[in-house]
Each structure stands twice: as structure tokens, then as C-alpha cells.
Coordinates of C-alpha atoms in Angstrom, one line a residue:
M12 CA 86.0 49.1 130.0
S13 CA 85.2 48.8 126.2
A14 CA 88.2 50.6 125.3
Q15 CA 90.5 48.2 127.3
L16 CA 88.4 45.1 126.2
V17 CA 89.5 46.7 122.5
A18 CA 93.0 47.5 123.2
Q19 CA 93.3 43.5 124.4
L20 CA 91.8 41.9 121.9
R21 CA 93.9 44.3 119.2
S22 CA 96.9 43.1 120.7
A23 CA 96.3 39.3 120.7
M24 CA 95.5 39.5 117.2
G25 CA 98.1 41.5 115.9
E26 CA 100.5 39.3 117.9
G27 CA 99.3 36.1 116.9
R28 CA 97.7 34.8 119.9
L29 CA 94.4 35.3 118.1
A30 CA 94.9 33.5 114.9
A31 CA 93.2 34.3 111.6
G32 CA 89.9 32.8 111.3
E33 CA 89.6 31.8 114.5
R34 CA 86.0 32.2 116.4
L35 CA 85.7 34.8 119.0
P36 CA 83.0 33.8 121.9
S37 CA 79.8 35.5 121.5
S38 CA 78.9 38.5 123.1
R39 CA 77.1 37.1 126.2
A40 CA 79.8 34.2 126.6
L41 CA 82.4 36.5 126.8
A42 CA 80.7 39.0 129.2
G43 CA 79.9 35.9 131.2
L44 CA 83.6 35.0 131.1
L45 CA 84.9 38.4 132.3
G46 CA 82.2 39.6 134.5
V47 CA 81.1 42.7 132.4
S48 CA 77.9 43.8 131.1
R49 CA 77.2 42.5 127.6
T50 CA 77.2 46.2 126.5
V51 CA 80.9 46.5 127.1
V52 CA 82.0 43.3 125.1
T53 CA 78.9 44.5 122.3
E54 CA 80.6 47.8 121.8
A55 CA 84.4 46.4 121.7
Y56 CA 83.3 43.9 118.8
E57 CA 81.6 46.9 117.0
Q58 CA 84.8 49.0 117.4
L59 CA 87.2 46.0 116.0
Y60 CA 84.6 45.5 113.3
A61 CA 84.8 49.0 112.0
E62 CA 88.7 48.8 112.0
G63 CA 88.5 45.6 110.3
W64 CA 90.0 43.2 113.0
L65 CA 86.6 40.9 113.1
E66 CA 84.2 39.7 110.4
G67 CA 81.1 38.1 110.8
R68 CA 79.9 35.0 109.0
H69 CA 76.1 34.3 108.5
G70 CA 74.7 31.9 111.3
S71 CA 78.4 31.2 112.4
G72 CA 79.5 34.1 114.8
T73 CA 82.7 36.5 114.9
Y74 CA 85.7 35.7 113.7
V75 CA 89.3 37.3 113.3
T76 CA 89.6 38.8 109.9
E77 CA 91.7 36.9 107.5
G78 CA 95.2 38.2 106.9
V79 CA 95.3 40.6 110.0
A80 CA 97.8 38.3 112.1
A81 CA 99.8 37.1 109.2
A82 CA 102.8 38.4 111.2
P83 CA 103.5 39.5 115.0
M84 CA 103.1 43.3 115.4
P85 CA 106.7 43.9 116.6
R86 CA 107.2 44.8 120.4
P87 CA 108.5 48.3 121.3
R88 CA 112.2 48.2 122.3
L89 CA 112.5 49.0 126.0
T90 CA 115.3 50.8 127.4
T91 CA 117.3 49.6 130.5
K92 CA 118.6 53.1 131.2
P93 CA 116.4 55.2 133.8
A94 CA 115.4 58.5 132.5
R95 CA 117.2 61.4 133.8
R96 CA 116.1 62.9 137.0
A97 CA 116.0 66.5 137.9
A98 CA 118.7 67.9 140.3
A99 CA 117.0 68.4 143.8
P100 CA 117.2 71.9 145.5
G101 CA 121.0 72.1 147.2
E102 CA 122.0 69.5 144.7
I103 CA 125.8 70.0 142.8
D104 CA 124.5 69.2 139.2
L105 CA 127.2 68.3 137.0
R106 CA 125.7 66.5 134.4
P107 CA 126.3 67.4 130.4
G108 CA 123.6 68.8 128.0
L109 CA 122.8 72.3 130.0
A110 CA 123.7 75.7 129.4
W111 CA 123.9 78.2 131.9
V112 CA 121.3 80.8 131.8
G113 CA 122.3 83.0 134.6
A114 CA 123.6 85.6 132.4
L115 CA 120.4 85.7 130.2
D116 CA 118.2 88.4 132.4
T117 CA 119.8 91.2 130.6
P118 CA 118.0 94.3 129.0
A119 CA 118.6 93.0 125.8
W120 CA 116.8 89.8 126.0
R121 CA 113.8 91.7 128.0
R122 CA 113.3 94.0 125.0
A123 CA 113.8 91.3 122.6
W124 CA 110.8 89.4 123.9
R125 CA 108.8 92.2 124.6
L126 CA 109.0 93.6 120.9
A127 CA 108.5 90.0 119.6
A128 CA 105.2 89.9 121.7
G129 CA 103.8 92.8 120.1
M130 CA 104.0 91.5 116.9
P131 CA 100.3 90.6 115.5
P132 CA 99.7 87.1 114.6
Q133 CA 100.1 85.7 111.5
Q134 CA 97.0 83.6 109.6
R135 CA 99.4 81.2 108.1
Q136 CA 102.9 80.4 109.2
D137 CA 105.4 79.3 106.1
P138 CA 106.7 76.2 107.1
H139 CA 110.2 77.5 106.5
G140 CA 109.7 79.7 109.0
L141 CA 109.8 83.7 109.3
L142 CA 111.9 85.1 106.3
G143 CA 113.8 87.7 108.6
L144 CA 115.1 85.3 111.0
R145 CA 116.0 83.1 108.1
Q146 CA 118.1 86.1 106.6
A147 CA 119.6 86.8 110.1
L148 CA 120.7 83.1 110.7
V149 CA 122.0 83.0 107.2
D150 CA 124.1 85.8 108.4
Y151 CA 125.1 84.7 112.2
I152 CA 126.1 80.9 111.0
R153 CA 128.3 82.6 108.0
R154 CA 130.3 84.8 110.3
S155 CA 130.1 82.1 113.3
R156 CA 130.4 78.6 111.9
G157 CA 131.9 79.1 108.0
V158 CA 128.4 78.2 107.0
V159 CA 127.4 80.0 103.7
C160 CA 124.0 78.9 102.9
P161 CA 121.1 80.5 100.7
V162 CA 117.8 81.8 102.3
D163 CA 115.8 78.7 100.6
G164 CA 118.3 76.3 102.0
L165 CA 117.5 77.1 105.5
L166 CA 114.6 76.1 107.4
V167 CA 113.5 77.4 111.1
T168 CA 113.3 74.3 113.4
R169 CA 112.3 73.7 117.0
G170 CA 116.0 72.6 117.5
A171 CA 118.3 70.3 116.8
T172 CA 116.6 66.7 117.6
N173 CA 113.4 68.4 115.6
G174 CA 115.4 69.2 112.5
L175 CA 116.6 65.3 112.6
D176 CA 113.2 64.2 113.4
L177 CA 112.3 66.1 110.2
L178 CA 114.8 65.1 108.2
A179 CA 114.6 61.4 109.2
A180 CA 110.6 62.1 107.8
T181 CA 111.5 63.4 104.7
V182 CA 114.2 60.9 103.8
L183 CA 113.8 57.5 105.3
R184 CA 111.5 54.4 104.7
P185 CA 110.9 52.1 107.5
G186 CA 113.9 49.6 107.8
D187 CA 116.6 52.1 106.3
R188 CA 119.7 51.7 107.9
V189 CA 121.2 54.7 109.8
G190 CA 124.4 55.1 111.3
V191 CA 125.0 56.7 114.7
E192 CA 127.9 57.4 116.6
E193 CA 128.4 54.8 119.5
P194 CA 128.7 56.0 122.3
G195 CA 126.6 58.8 121.2
Y196 CA 123.5 61.2 121.9
G197 CA 120.6 59.3 123.2
R198 CA 117.5 61.7 122.1
A199 CA 118.9 61.6 118.1
R200 CA 119.1 57.7 118.5
A201 CA 115.1 57.8 120.0
V202 CA 114.2 60.3 117.1
L203 CA 115.6 58.2 114.2
R204 CA 114.1 54.8 116.0
G205 CA 110.7 56.5 116.0
R206 CA 110.9 57.0 112.4
G207 CA 111.3 53.4 111.8
A208 CA 115.3 53.4 111.0
E209 CA 117.3 50.5 112.0
L210 CA 120.1 51.9 113.7
V211 CA 123.5 51.0 113.2
P212 CA 126.1 51.9 116.0
C213 CA 129.5 53.4 114.5
P214 CA 132.3 53.5 117.2
V215 CA 134.5 56.9 117.9
D216 CA 137.5 57.3 119.0
E217 CA 139.4 60.3 120.9
H218 CA 139.0 62.0 117.6
G219 CA 135.5 61.5 116.9
L220 CA 133.7 59.2 114.4
V221 CA 135.7 56.4 112.7
V222 CA 135.2 56.9 109.3
D223 CA 136.9 53.9 107.9
A224 CA 134.3 51.4 110.4
L225 CA 131.4 52.7 108.3
P226 CA 129.6 50.3 106.7
D227 CA 128.6 51.2 102.7
D228 CA 124.9 50.6 102.9
L229 CA 123.9 53.1 105.1
R230 CA 121.4 55.9 104.0
L231 CA 122.3 58.4 106.8
V232 CA 125.1 59.0 109.3
Y233 CA 124.2 61.3 112.2
T234 CA 127.5 62.5 113.7
T235 CA 128.8 65.4 116.0
P236 CA 132.2 66.5 114.4
S237 CA 132.8 69.7 116.4
H238 CA 132.8 68.5 119.9
Q239 CA 131.6 64.5 119.7
F240 CA 128.9 63.9 122.4
P241 CA 129.9 62.4 124.9
M242 CA 133.6 61.7 123.9
G243 CA 134.3 65.4 123.6
G244 CA 136.7 64.3 120.3
V245 CA 137.0 66.8 117.3
L246 CA 137.0 65.1 113.8
P247 CA 140.1 66.2 112.1
V248 CA 140.0 67.7 108.3
P249 CA 141.7 64.3 107.1
R250 CA 138.5 62.4 108.7
R251 CA 136.1 65.1 107.5
Q252 CA 137.2 64.7 104.0
A253 CA 137.3 60.8 103.9
L254 CA 133.3 61.2 105.3
L255 CA 132.5 63.4 102.8
A256 CA 134.0 60.8 100.2
W257 CA 132.3 58.0 101.4
A258 CA 128.8 59.8 101.5
R259 CA 129.3 60.6 97.9
R260 CA 130.4 57.3 96.9
N261 CA 127.7 55.6 99.0
G262 CA 124.7 58.0 97.9
A263 CA 124.3 58.7 101.5
L264 CA 123.5 61.9 103.4
I265 CA 125.3 63.2 106.4
A266 CA 123.1 64.9 109.5
E267 CA 125.7 67.0 111.1
D268 CA 124.6 68.2 114.5
D269 CA 126.4 71.5 115.7
Y270 CA 124.9 71.7 119.1
D271 CA 128.0 73.4 120.9
G272 CA 130.1 74.7 118.1
E273 CA 130.5 78.3 118.9
F274 CA 132.4 77.2 121.9
R275 CA 136.3 76.3 121.5
Y276 CA 138.9 77.4 124.2
D277 CA 142.5 76.8 122.3
V278 CA 141.7 77.9 119.0
A279 CA 139.1 79.3 117.0
P280 CA 136.0 77.4 116.5
L281 CA 136.5 75.1 113.8
P282 CA 134.3 75.8 110.4
A283 CA 131.0 73.4 110.7
L284 CA 131.3 70.0 108.3
Y285 CA 128.5 71.4 105.9
G286 CA 131.2 74.2 104.5
L287 CA 133.1 71.6 103.0
D288 CA 130.2 70.1 100.9
P289 CA 126.7 71.3 101.2
D290 CA 125.5 68.9 98.8
V291 CA 125.6 65.5 100.9
V292 CA 125.6 67.4 104.4
V293 CA 122.6 68.9 106.5
Y294 CA 123.5 71.0 109.2
L295 CA 121.4 70.9 112.3
G296 CA 121.9 74.1 114.5
T297 CA 120.0 75.1 118.0
T298 CA 119.9 78.1 120.7
A299 CA 119.7 75.1 123.0
K300 CA 123.6 75.6 124.3
I301 CA 124.0 79.4 123.1
L302 CA 120.9 80.9 124.8
T303 CA 118.5 78.4 126.4
A304 CA 116.5 75.3 125.5
D305 CA 113.3 77.4 126.6
M306 CA 113.6 79.5 123.7
G307 CA 112.8 76.2 121.2
V308 CA 114.4 77.6 118.2
G309 CA 117.1 76.0 115.9
W310 CA 117.8 75.6 112.1
L311 CA 118.2 73.4 109.4
G312 CA 120.5 74.3 106.6
G313 CA 120.9 72.0 103.3
R314 CA 120.5 71.6 99.8
P315 CA 117.6 74.0 98.5
D316 CA 115.7 71.3 97.0
L317 CA 115.9 69.0 100.1
V318 CA 114.9 71.7 102.3
A319 CA 112.0 72.5 100.1
E320 CA 111.0 68.7 100.6
V321 CA 111.7 68.8 104.2
A322 CA 109.3 72.2 104.3
L323 CA 106.6 70.1 102.4
R324 CA 106.6 67.2 104.5
R325 CA 106.6 69.3 107.5
E326 CA 103.3 70.9 106.6
E327 CA 102.1 67.7 106.3
L328 CA 103.0 66.8 109.7
N329 CA 101.6 70.2 110.8
D330 CA 105.1 70.8 112.7
R331 CA 105.6 74.5 113.4
T332 CA 107.8 76.7 115.6
A333 CA 106.3 79.2 117.6
V334 CA 106.3 83.0 116.0
V335 CA 107.3 85.0 118.9
P336 CA 110.5 82.8 119.9
Q337 CA 112.0 83.3 116.4
D338 CA 110.8 87.0 116.1
A339 CA 112.6 87.4 119.4
L340 CA 115.9 85.7 118.2
R341 CA 115.9 87.6 115.0
L342 CA 116.1 90.7 117.0
L343 CA 118.6 89.4 119.0
L344 CA 120.5 88.7 115.7
E345 CA 119.8 92.0 113.9
R346 CA 120.7 94.2 116.9
G347 CA 124.1 92.2 117.5
D348 CA 123.0 91.0 120.9
L349 CA 123.2 87.5 120.2
D350 CA 127.1 87.9 118.9
R351 CA 127.7 89.9 122.1
Y352 CA 126.4 87.3 124.0
V353 CA 128.3 84.4 122.4
R354 CA 131.3 85.9 122.8
R355 CA 130.8 87.1 126.5
M356 CA 129.5 83.2 127.2
R357 CA 133.0 81.9 125.6
G358 CA 134.7 83.7 128.0
E359 CA 132.7 82.6 130.8
Y360 CA 132.7 78.9 129.8
A361 CA 136.4 79.0 129.4
R362 CA 136.4 80.3 133.1
R363 CA 134.4 77.5 134.4
R364 CA 136.1 75.0 132.3
E365 CA 139.1 76.2 133.9
V366 CA 137.8 75.6 137.5
V367 CA 136.7 72.2 136.6
V368 CA 140.1 71.1 135.3
Q369 CA 142.1 72.1 138.2
A370 CA 139.3 70.8 140.3
L371 CA 139.9 67.6 138.6
D372 CA 143.8 67.9 138.6
G373 CA 145.4 64.3 138.5
L374 CA 142.6 62.3 136.8
P375 CA 142.8 61.4 133.1
L376 CA 140.4 64.1 131.0
R377 CA 139.5 64.3 127.5
G378 CA 137.3 66.4 125.2
D379 CA 138.0 69.6 127.4
T380 CA 139.5 72.1 124.5
A381 CA 135.6 72.2 123.3
G382 CA 132.1 72.3 124.2
L383 CA 130.6 72.6 127.8
H384 CA 131.4 69.0 129.0
L385 CA 134.4 66.9 129.3
V386 CA 135.2 63.2 129.9
V387 CA 137.2 61.6 132.8
D388 CA 138.8 58.4 131.8
V389 CA 138.2 55.9 134.9
P390 CA 137.3 52.1 134.9
E391 CA 133.7 51.2 134.7
A392 CA 133.3 49.9 138.1
V393 CA 135.2 53.5 139.5
A394 CA 132.6 55.4 137.8
A395 CA 129.3 53.2 139.0
R396 CA 130.8 54.0 142.5
V397 CA 131.7 57.7 142.4
V398 CA 128.1 58.2 140.8
D399 CA 126.5 56.6 144.0
E400 CA 128.7 58.1 146.6
A401 CA 128.8 61.7 145.1
A402 CA 125.0 61.8 145.1
R403 CA 124.9 60.4 148.7
R404 CA 126.9 63.9 149.2
G405 CA 124.7 65.9 147.1
V406 CA 126.6 65.9 143.6
V407 CA 124.6 64.8 140.8
V408 CA 127.4 63.1 138.2
E409 CA 126.8 60.8 135.3
T410 CA 128.8 57.7 133.7
L411 CA 129.7 57.2 130.4
D412 CA 128.0 54.1 130.0
R413 CA 124.7 55.9 129.8
H414 CA 125.1 56.9 126.4
H415 CA 126.1 53.4 124.8
M416 CA 123.4 51.9 123.2
G417 CA 125.3 48.5 122.9
P418 CA 128.0 46.8 125.3
V419 CA 130.4 49.3 126.6
R420 CA 132.9 50.2 124.4
A421 CA 134.7 53.1 126.8
S422 CA 133.8 54.3 130.7
G423 CA 134.1 57.0 132.8
L424 CA 132.2 60.1 134.0
V425 CA 131.0 62.7 131.8
I426 CA 131.4 66.4 133.7
G427 CA 129.0 68.9 132.4
Y428 CA 129.7 72.8 133.3
G429 CA 127.3 74.3 131.6
S430 CA 124.6 73.9 134.4
A431 CA 123.4 76.4 136.9
A432 CA 125.9 75.5 139.3
T433 CA 128.2 78.6 140.2
P434 CA 132.1 78.4 139.7
A435 CA 132.0 77.7 143.6
E436 CA 130.0 75.2 143.5
L437 CA 131.7 73.6 140.3
R438 CA 134.9 73.4 142.3
K439 CA 133.3 72.0 145.1
G440 CA 131.6 69.4 143.3
C441 CA 134.5 68.3 141.0
E442 CA 137.0 68.3 144.0
I443 CA 134.3 65.8 145.4
V444 CA 134.8 63.7 142.1
R445 CA 138.4 63.9 142.4
T446 CA 138.7 62.4 145.8
L447 CA 136.1 59.6 145.0
A448 CA 137.7 58.5 141.9
G449 CA 141.4 59.3 143.0

């Protein structure tokens, strides 16, 4: 009860409802007013004295300290979008952001984890991550994504959003303006907002980020150029060059999230943006789409001096990536198992994509040449109706408006084909969507 009273009084003073210099009731009077023991109020006042919220004036009583309520405390921004629920047993989950893990139970996968678990624990971990894994990752992203990065320019993270959080904690100050794609990845927005950034929605079209619309006062811009999430556009080379020129001209950084860049089905995967100008691009990668989010390993690549700053900040935050998953990934990389798995999954996802495209035949699609999801262009009212009626038939699908930060600019359905659904279930679920949207 004392803790509850402390929280209520702290909130009232921080928001200005109890003004600086205002006299508080005596502990006896407040206890009587609230119907609690005097001890509850006394302990609450003592806590607030210790924190500097209250001050005592000899022979006069207890007052709100001058200056503590000079400006109201900002209220947290509440989202109107409900949290994503888990699919119920028997439902066909067609939402984006999931990787198919049905092929992971292989001898190579089990062997890597068994050997990694046998490694002795470390007394102190390098904030950059295990050196052996970083060396293996440098080779992997060079082969798979055309990223030439020195070992001291790579830091092992817990995933792309963790890497973005560490970057933001290092280079941003509260109030810095940061560009985010609109529509875009909600978790990235949450991470940046949590670091005190002022988010600036930047429009995208069928090709990705509209570079000409970027304001010049951004400290950082977050983008998904290889397969824009969720619209699916692939940023063409002229826009990539324009984006890099914009960053250099304005002294800004580009955070490139390459979340599913390994998967393209019409031509070979496009090289990462980082390869064109590593001085202004910070490259964020993850195993969440090529393996599973449960592995909890990603990477951040950038200028060695910037990566060193990120490592120092990470140590201050006591943030670390678990050692056993790092070592398991190292073994998968060194033995060539990961490359073989990605090649196999590229074929598997291409087949799953083909099932989805055929089942949605007749509906306007976009973003289906890469990644693990596509967009069905339908009006907003149709999309909402399809979601509701599909749910009643056991199919979980998501609308595009969920991924907007502000007013909806584009409407439609986002269909993911990397989920646990079998090809037969994918076909069935997408045929239901086609029937409802047609």
C-alpha cells in the first residue's frame, strides 16, 4: 500500500496536479482521509523525501520540492493496435514475420547444439561476440549478401531489433528525429521510440522508400531495402545511390535491416545496401528468417570505430548474446551446414510461394518476388471483412493497416508463407481468402 501511494503521489507531482511548493496533508490527516494506517503514509513520505520529491519546512509541514513539477511528465503513447495473438490449434496462420522450421530437426542442427553445449562457460564475454563466430559471419555475409566487412566491424547481437536498439542507444539523443518507413516494421518503431527518438514517417511506394521525400534534418533512417516490410518493394539502384548521397549530404546514418534478403525467386538476391557505402550504412542481420527466431542470434556491421562505440555502450547496458547459440551458429557456418540449409530453404520457399500465388490467382499481388510474404491489394473495407470472415473459417490473416504509424496510405492483406502451415494448408487458406476477397 505504501508503494501504491508513492506511485500516485509521484505521478501527481510529475504531472503538475500537485504543484511545486504545495503543502501536503500531515501523515495523520492523509491516513484518515484514505482509511489506511499512519505507517503506510509515513513510509510513503519517507520514500519521496529520499527521492527528492518532498521537503520538510521546520514547524510548517511537508511540501512539494520547488522545481520538481515545473514541466508535466510526458504520458506514454498508447497504441490502438491490439497485440498479435497466437494462432489456435487447427488454425491456418497466414500472417507475415514467421519462418518455417519444419526442416530444422536435422543431424547437422542437433550436432551443432550438442557440441556447443559442451563448451566450457566463459568468465567474461567480449561485447562484440565470440571471435570465431564473427570470423565465420564475415565470410557468410560476403558470400550470401555481397557484404565485405572486417571482423572488427562486426558485432554479434540477439537479432536485428536488438542491433537497432544498441545502435540507437549509442548514436541517438532524446528528441533526435529518425525516419521510419510508412507503412513499416512496428517493432523497429517501438525500439526507436523507446530510445527517445522523434519518429518521422517516410512514405514508401511499390519500389520501397521514397528517397526524394526524406527531410534533411534526420539523424538516422531505418529501412528494409531488399524487401520492404510490409509492402514488398525492392529498392532499385538509382534510389539506393540517392539514399546514400542524402545520408552523406546531411551527416545521417542509414540502418539497413536485411531481415530476409537471402530469399529472392526471380533473380539472384540483390547485394545489401551496406556494400555500396559502409561509412554511412549500418547493416543489421538475423537468423530469425534463415533459421528460427528461437536461436536469438543476429549481427550488426558498420565502420569499425562506430562498432567499437556500440560495443562500449553495450557493455554499459550489460547486454549480451548467449554463448551456446553463438557457438552452435559458428559450427553450422564453419561446416557449411547453414549454406546448404539456406539453399534448400530457398527452393522450399519458392514452392510455397508458388502455391500461394496460384491459390490467390485473380487478385492483385505485390512484393511476391522476394522474402516470405506478399501483399494482396484490396480496399480497406474488404480487407477488414476478409480478416473477420476468414477467422470464422479457421484462417488467420492480417491487414496492411496494422503496419501504419499514422493514417492509412495503402490498404490490403499481408499474406505470409513462412509459417508452420503445410503447402496443402497454405493452398486451402489462400483459396478461402480469394473467395472472400473476390
